[in-house]
N, CA and C of each residue as an Amber inpcrd file, in Angstrom:
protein
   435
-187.7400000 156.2630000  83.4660000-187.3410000 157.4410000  82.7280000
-185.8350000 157.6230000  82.9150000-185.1610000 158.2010000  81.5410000
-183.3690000 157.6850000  81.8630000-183.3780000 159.6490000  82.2670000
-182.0860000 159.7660000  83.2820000-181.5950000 161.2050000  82.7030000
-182.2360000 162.4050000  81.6780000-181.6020000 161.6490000  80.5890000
-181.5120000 162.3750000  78.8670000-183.1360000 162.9510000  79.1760000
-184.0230000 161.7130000  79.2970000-185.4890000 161.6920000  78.8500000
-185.6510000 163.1600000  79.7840000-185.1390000 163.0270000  81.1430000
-185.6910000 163.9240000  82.3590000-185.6390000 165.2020000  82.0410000
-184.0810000 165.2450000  81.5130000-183.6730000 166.6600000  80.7900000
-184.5060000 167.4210000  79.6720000-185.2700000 166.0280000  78.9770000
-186.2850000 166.8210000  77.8520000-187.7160000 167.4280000  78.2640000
-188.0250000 166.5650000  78.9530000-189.5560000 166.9950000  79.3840000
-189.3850000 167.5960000  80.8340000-188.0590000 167.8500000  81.2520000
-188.6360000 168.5880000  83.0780000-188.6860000 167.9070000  84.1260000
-189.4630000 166.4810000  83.5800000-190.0820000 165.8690000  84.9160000
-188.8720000 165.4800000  85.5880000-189.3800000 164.4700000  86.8600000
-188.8230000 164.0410000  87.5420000-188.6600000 162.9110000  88.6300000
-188.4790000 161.7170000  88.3080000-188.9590000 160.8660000  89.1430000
-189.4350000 160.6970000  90.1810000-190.6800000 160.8840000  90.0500000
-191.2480000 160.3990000  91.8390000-191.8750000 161.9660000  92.1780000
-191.6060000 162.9380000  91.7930000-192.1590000 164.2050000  91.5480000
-193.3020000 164.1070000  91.3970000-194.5170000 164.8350000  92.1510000
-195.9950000 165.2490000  92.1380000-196.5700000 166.8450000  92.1150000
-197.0750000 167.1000000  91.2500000-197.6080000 168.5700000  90.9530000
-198.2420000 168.7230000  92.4900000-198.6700000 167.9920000  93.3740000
-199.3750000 168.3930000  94.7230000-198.6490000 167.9720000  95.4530000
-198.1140000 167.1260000  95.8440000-197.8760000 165.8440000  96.6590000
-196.4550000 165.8120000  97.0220000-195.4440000 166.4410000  96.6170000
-193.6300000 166.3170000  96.7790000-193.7790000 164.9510000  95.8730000
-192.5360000 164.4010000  96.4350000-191.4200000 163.3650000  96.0370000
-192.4180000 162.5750000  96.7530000-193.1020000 160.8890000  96.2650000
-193.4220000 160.2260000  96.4640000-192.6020000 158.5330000  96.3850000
-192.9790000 157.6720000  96.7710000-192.3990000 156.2730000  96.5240000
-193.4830000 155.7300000  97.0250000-193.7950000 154.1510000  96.0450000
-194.4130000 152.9670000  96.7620000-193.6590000 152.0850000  96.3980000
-193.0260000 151.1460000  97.4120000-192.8820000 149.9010000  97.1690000
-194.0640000 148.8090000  97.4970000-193.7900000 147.4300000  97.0300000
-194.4380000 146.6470000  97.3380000-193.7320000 145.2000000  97.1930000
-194.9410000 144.2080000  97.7310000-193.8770000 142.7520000  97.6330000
-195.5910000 141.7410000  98.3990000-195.7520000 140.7400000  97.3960000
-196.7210000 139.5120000  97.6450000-196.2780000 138.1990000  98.1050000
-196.2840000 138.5910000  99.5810000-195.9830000 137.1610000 100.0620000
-197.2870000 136.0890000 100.4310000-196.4800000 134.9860000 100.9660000
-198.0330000 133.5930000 100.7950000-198.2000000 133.1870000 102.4580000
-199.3310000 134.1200000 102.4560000-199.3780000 134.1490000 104.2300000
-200.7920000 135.4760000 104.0020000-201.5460000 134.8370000 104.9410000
-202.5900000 135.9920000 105.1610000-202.5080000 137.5960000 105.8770000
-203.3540000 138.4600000 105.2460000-203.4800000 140.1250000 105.8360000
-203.3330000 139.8440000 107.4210000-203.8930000 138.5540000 107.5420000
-204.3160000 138.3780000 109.2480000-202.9840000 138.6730000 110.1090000
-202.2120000 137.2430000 109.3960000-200.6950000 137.4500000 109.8930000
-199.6180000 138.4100000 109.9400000-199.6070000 138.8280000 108.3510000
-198.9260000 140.2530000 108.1780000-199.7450000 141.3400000 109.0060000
-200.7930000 141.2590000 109.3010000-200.9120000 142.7540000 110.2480000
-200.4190000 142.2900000 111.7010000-200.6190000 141.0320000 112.1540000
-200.0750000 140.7450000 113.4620000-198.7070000 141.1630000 113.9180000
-197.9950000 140.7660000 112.4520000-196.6000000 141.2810000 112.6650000
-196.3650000 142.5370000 113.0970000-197.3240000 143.3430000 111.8580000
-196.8260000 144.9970000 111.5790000-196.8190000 145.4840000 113.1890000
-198.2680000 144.8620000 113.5060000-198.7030000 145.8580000 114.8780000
-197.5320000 145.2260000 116.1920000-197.2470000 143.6660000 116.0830000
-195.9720000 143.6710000 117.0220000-195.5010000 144.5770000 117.2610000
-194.4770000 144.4590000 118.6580000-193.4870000 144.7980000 118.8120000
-192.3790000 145.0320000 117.7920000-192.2080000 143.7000000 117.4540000
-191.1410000 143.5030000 116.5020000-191.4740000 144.2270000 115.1550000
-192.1790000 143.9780000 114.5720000-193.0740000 144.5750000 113.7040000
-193.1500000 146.3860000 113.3490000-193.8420000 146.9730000 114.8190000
-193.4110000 148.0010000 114.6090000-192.4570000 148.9870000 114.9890000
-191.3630000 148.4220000 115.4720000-189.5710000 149.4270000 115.3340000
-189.6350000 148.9630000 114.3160000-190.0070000 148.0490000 113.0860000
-189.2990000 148.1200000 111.7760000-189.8370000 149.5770000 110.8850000
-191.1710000 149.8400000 111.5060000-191.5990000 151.2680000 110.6790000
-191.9510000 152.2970000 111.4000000-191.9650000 152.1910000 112.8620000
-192.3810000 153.4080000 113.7620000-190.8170000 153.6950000 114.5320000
-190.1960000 152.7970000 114.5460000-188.8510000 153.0280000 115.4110000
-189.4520000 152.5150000 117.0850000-188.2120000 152.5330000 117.4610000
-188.5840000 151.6400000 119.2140000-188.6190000 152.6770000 119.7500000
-189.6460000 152.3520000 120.7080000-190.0550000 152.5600000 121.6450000
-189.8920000 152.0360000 123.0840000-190.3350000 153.3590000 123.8910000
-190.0200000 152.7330000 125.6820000-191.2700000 152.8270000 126.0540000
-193.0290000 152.8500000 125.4100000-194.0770000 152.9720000 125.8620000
-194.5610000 152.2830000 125.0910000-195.4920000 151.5150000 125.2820000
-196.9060000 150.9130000 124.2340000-196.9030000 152.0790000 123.6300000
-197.8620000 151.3030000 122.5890000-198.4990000 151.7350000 121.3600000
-199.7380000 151.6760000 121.1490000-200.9190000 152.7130000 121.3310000
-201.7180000 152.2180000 120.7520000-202.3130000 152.6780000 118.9020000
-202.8060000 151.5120000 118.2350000-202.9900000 152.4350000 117.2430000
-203.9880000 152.2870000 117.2690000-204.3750000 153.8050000 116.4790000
-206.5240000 153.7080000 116.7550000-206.1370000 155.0340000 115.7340000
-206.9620000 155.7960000 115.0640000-207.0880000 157.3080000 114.8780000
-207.2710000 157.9810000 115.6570000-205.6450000 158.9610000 115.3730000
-206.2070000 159.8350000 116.3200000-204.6460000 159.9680000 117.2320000
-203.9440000 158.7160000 117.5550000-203.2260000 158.1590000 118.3070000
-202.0890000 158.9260000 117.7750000-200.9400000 159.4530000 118.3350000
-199.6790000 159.9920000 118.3520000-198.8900000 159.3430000 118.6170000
-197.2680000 159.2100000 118.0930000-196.6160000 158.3780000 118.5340000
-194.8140000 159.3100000 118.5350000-193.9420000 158.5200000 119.2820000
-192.7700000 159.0090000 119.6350000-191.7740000 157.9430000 119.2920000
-190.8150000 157.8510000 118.6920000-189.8530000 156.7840000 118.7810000
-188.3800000 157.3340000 119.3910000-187.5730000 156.1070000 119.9670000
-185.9950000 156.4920000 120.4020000-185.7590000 158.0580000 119.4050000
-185.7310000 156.8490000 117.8970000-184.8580000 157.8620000 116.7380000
-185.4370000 159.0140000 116.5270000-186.3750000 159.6310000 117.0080000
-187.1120000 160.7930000 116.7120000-188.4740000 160.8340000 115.3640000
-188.3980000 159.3670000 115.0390000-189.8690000 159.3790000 114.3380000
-190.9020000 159.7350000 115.1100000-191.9720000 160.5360000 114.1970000
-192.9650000 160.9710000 115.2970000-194.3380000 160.9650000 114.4290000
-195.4240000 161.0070000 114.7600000-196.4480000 161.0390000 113.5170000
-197.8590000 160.7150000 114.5790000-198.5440000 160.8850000 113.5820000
-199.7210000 160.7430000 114.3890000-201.1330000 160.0960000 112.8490000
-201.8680000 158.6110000 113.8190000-202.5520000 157.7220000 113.1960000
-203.7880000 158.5670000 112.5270000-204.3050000 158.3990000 110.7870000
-205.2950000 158.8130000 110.6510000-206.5950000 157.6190000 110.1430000
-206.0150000 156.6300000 109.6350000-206.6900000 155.8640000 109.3980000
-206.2820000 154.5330000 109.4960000-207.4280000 153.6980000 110.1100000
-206.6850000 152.3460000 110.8080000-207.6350000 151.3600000 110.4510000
-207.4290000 150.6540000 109.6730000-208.3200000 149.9650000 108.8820000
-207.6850000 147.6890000 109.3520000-208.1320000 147.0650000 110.9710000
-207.0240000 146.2360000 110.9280000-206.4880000 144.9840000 109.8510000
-205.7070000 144.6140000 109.4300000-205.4710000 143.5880000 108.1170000
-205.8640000 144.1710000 107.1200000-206.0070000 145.4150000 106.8180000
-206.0560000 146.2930000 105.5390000-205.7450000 147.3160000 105.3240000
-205.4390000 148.2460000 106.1010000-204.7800000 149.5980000 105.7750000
-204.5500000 150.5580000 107.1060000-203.3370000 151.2180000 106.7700000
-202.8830000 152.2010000 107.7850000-202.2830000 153.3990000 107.4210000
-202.6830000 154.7260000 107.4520000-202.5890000 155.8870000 107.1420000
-202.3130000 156.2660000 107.8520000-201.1670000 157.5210000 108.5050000
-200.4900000 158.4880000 109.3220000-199.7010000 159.3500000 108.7780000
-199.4070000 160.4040000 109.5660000-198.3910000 161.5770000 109.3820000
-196.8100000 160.5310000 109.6890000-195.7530000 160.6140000 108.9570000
-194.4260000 159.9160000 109.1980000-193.8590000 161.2300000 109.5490000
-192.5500000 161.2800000 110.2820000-191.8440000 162.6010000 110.3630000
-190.2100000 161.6940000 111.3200000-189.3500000 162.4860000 110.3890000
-187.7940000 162.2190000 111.0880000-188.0110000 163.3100000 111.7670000
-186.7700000 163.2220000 112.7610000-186.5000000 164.6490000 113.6280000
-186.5260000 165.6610000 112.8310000-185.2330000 165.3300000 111.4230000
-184.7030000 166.4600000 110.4600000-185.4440000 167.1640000 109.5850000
-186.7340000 166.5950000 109.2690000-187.4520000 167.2060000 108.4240000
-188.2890000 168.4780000 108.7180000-188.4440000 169.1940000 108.0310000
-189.3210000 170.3040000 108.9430000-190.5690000 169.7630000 108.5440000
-191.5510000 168.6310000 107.5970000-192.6310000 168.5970000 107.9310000
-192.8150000 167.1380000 107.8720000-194.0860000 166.5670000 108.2580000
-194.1110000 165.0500000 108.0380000-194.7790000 164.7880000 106.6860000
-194.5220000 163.7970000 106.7300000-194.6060000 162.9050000 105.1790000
-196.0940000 162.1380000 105.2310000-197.0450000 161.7130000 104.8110000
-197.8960000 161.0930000 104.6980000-197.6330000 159.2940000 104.1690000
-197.8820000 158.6770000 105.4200000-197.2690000 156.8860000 105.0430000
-198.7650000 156.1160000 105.0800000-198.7090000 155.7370000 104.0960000
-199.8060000 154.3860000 103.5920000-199.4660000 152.9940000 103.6030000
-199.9070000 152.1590000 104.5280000-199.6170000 150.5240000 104.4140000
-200.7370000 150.1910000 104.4050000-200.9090000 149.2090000 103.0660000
-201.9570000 148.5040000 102.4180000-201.8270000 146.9210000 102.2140000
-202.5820000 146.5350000 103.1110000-202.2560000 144.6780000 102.7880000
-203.8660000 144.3290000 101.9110000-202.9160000 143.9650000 100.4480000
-203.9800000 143.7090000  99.5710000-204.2230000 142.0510000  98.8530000
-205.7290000 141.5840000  99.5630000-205.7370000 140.0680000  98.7930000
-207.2880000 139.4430000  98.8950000-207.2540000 139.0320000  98.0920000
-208.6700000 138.0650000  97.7200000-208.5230000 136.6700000  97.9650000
-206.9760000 136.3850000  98.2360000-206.8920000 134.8110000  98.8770000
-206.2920000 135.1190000 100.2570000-206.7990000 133.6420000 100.9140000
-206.0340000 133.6320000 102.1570000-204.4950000 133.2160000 102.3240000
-203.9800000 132.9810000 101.5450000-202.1060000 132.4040000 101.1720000
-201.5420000 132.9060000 100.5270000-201.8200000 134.4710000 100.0680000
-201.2880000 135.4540000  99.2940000-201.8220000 137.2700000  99.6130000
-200.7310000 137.6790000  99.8060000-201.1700000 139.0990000 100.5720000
-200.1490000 139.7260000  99.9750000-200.2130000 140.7740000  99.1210000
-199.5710000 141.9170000  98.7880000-199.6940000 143.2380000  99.9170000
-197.9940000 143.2500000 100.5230000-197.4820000 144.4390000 100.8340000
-196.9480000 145.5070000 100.3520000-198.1510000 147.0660000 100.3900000
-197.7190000 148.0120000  99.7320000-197.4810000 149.1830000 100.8790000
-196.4730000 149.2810000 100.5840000-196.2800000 150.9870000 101.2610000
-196.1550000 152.2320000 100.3360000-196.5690000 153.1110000 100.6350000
-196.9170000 154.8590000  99.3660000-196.5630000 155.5160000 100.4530000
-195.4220000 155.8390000 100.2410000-195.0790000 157.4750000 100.9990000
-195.4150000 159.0510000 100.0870000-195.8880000 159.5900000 100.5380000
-195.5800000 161.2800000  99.6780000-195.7650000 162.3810000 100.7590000
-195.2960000 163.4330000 100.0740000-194.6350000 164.6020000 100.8350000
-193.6930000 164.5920000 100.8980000-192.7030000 163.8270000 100.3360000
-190.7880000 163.9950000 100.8930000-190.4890000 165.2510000  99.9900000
-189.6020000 165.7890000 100.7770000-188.9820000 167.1950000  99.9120000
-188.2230000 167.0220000  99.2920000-187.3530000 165.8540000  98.9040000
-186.4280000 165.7810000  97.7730000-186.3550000 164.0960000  97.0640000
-185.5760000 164.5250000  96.1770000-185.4550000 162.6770000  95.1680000
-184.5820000 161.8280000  96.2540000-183.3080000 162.6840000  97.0050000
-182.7270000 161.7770000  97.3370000-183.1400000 161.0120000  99.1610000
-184.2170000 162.3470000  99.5550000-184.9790000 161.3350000 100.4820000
-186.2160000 160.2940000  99.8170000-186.5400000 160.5990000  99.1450000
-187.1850000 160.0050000  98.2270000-186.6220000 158.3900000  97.9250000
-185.5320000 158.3850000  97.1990000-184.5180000 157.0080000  97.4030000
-184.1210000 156.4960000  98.8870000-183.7590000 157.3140000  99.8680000
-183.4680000 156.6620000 100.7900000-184.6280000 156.0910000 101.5840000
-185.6820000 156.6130000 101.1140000-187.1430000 155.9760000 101.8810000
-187.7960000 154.7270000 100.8990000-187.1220000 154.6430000  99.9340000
-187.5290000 153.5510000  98.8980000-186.1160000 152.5250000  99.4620000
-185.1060000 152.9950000 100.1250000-184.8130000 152.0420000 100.2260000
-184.8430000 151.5610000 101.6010000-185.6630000 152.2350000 102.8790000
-185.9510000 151.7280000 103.7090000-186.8080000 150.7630000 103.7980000
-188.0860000 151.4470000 102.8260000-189.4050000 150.2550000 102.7360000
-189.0890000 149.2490000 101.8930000-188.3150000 149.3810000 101.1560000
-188.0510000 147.5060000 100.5790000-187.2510000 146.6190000 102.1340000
-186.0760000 147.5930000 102.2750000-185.5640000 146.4110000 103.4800000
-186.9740000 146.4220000 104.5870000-187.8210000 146.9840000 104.7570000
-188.7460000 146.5430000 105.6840000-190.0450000 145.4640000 105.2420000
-189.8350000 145.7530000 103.9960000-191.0170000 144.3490000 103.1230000
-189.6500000 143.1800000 103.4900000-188.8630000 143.3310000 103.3360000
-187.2210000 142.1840000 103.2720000-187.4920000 141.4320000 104.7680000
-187.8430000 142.5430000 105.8100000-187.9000000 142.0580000 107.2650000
-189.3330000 141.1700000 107.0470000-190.3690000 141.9170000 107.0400000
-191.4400000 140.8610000 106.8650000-191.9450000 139.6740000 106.3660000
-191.2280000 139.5470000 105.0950000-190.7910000 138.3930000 104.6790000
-190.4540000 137.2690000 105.4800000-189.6720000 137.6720000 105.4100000
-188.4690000 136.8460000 106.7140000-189.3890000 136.4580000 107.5840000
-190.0140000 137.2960000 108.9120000-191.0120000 136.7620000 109.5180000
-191.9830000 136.5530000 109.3840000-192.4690000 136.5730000 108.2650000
-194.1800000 135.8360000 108.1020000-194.2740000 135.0070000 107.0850000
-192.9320000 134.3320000 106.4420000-193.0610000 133.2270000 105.2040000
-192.6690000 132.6040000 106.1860000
C-alpha cells in the first residue's frame, strides 16, 4: 500500500483492529525443523532472539526469562521443531508484544522460518522489529545452510 493509497482509506500498514502494529517475516532454508530448532534453542541461537544471558534457559510453558539488554517475556507455547509462542518485552515498552516462531515443512531439506510479532504500539517499532527478524532469519541462515 503506497502513502497516497493510506491517506484514502485510513489504513495503515501492519495496523490490526485488535492486535497493534504487527510484522511477520519469513525465509525457507534447505536443512531440517530438527536443525533449525537446535540452533534456535542454542546458546548461540538464542541471544539472537532472547538476548544473552548469565543463566540457562529453560524453555517449557510457563518458563520466564531475563536478558543482559532487558528483554524479558515469559514461554506460552512450546511446540519442539515446530513452534514457539511467548510474551516479547524491551525494557522501554510499557507492555510486551506477543512473538511466534514457526518452523514450517513437509520435507526433510526444506524448512520455512516464520516469525509474527503483534502488539507493537507503533509503525516505526513495527519496522524496527521487521528489521530485527530478517537480520535474525540472515543469522540462521548462515548457521544452518
Amino acid at each position: 500500500m503506497t502513502a497516497n493509497s493510506e491517506a484514502q482509506t485510513g489504513q495503515v500498514v501492519g495496523k490490526t483492529a485488535d492486535a497493534g502494529f504487527q510484522i511477520g517475516v519469513r525465509r525457507t532454508l534447505p536443512t531440517s525443523p530438527e536443525r533449525i530448532w537446535a540452533f534456535l534453542t542454542s546458546s548461540e541461537g538464542l541471544a539472537l532472539w532472547l538476548g544473552q544471558r548469565s543463566e540457562p534457559l529453560t524453555i517449557g510453558v510457563g518458563e520466564s526469562f531475563a536478558s543482559s539488554q532487558g528483554l524479558t517475556g515469559k514461554f506460552t507455547v512450546v511446540k519442539p521443531a515446530l513452534q514457539v509462542r511467548l510474551k516479547w518485552q524491551k525494557a522501554e515498552w510499557p507492555k510486551p508484544s506477543t512473538l511466534q516462531i514457526r518452523l514450517l515443512s513437509d520435507r526433510p531439506d526444506k524448512t520455512t522460518v516464520a516469525f509474527h510479532q503483534e502488539h507493537l504500539d507503533s509503525a516505526e517499532t513495527r519496522e524496527n522489529m521487521k528489521q530485527l527478524w530478517e537480520d535474525v532469519l540472515q543469522a540462521i541462515a548462515h548457521n544452518v545452510s
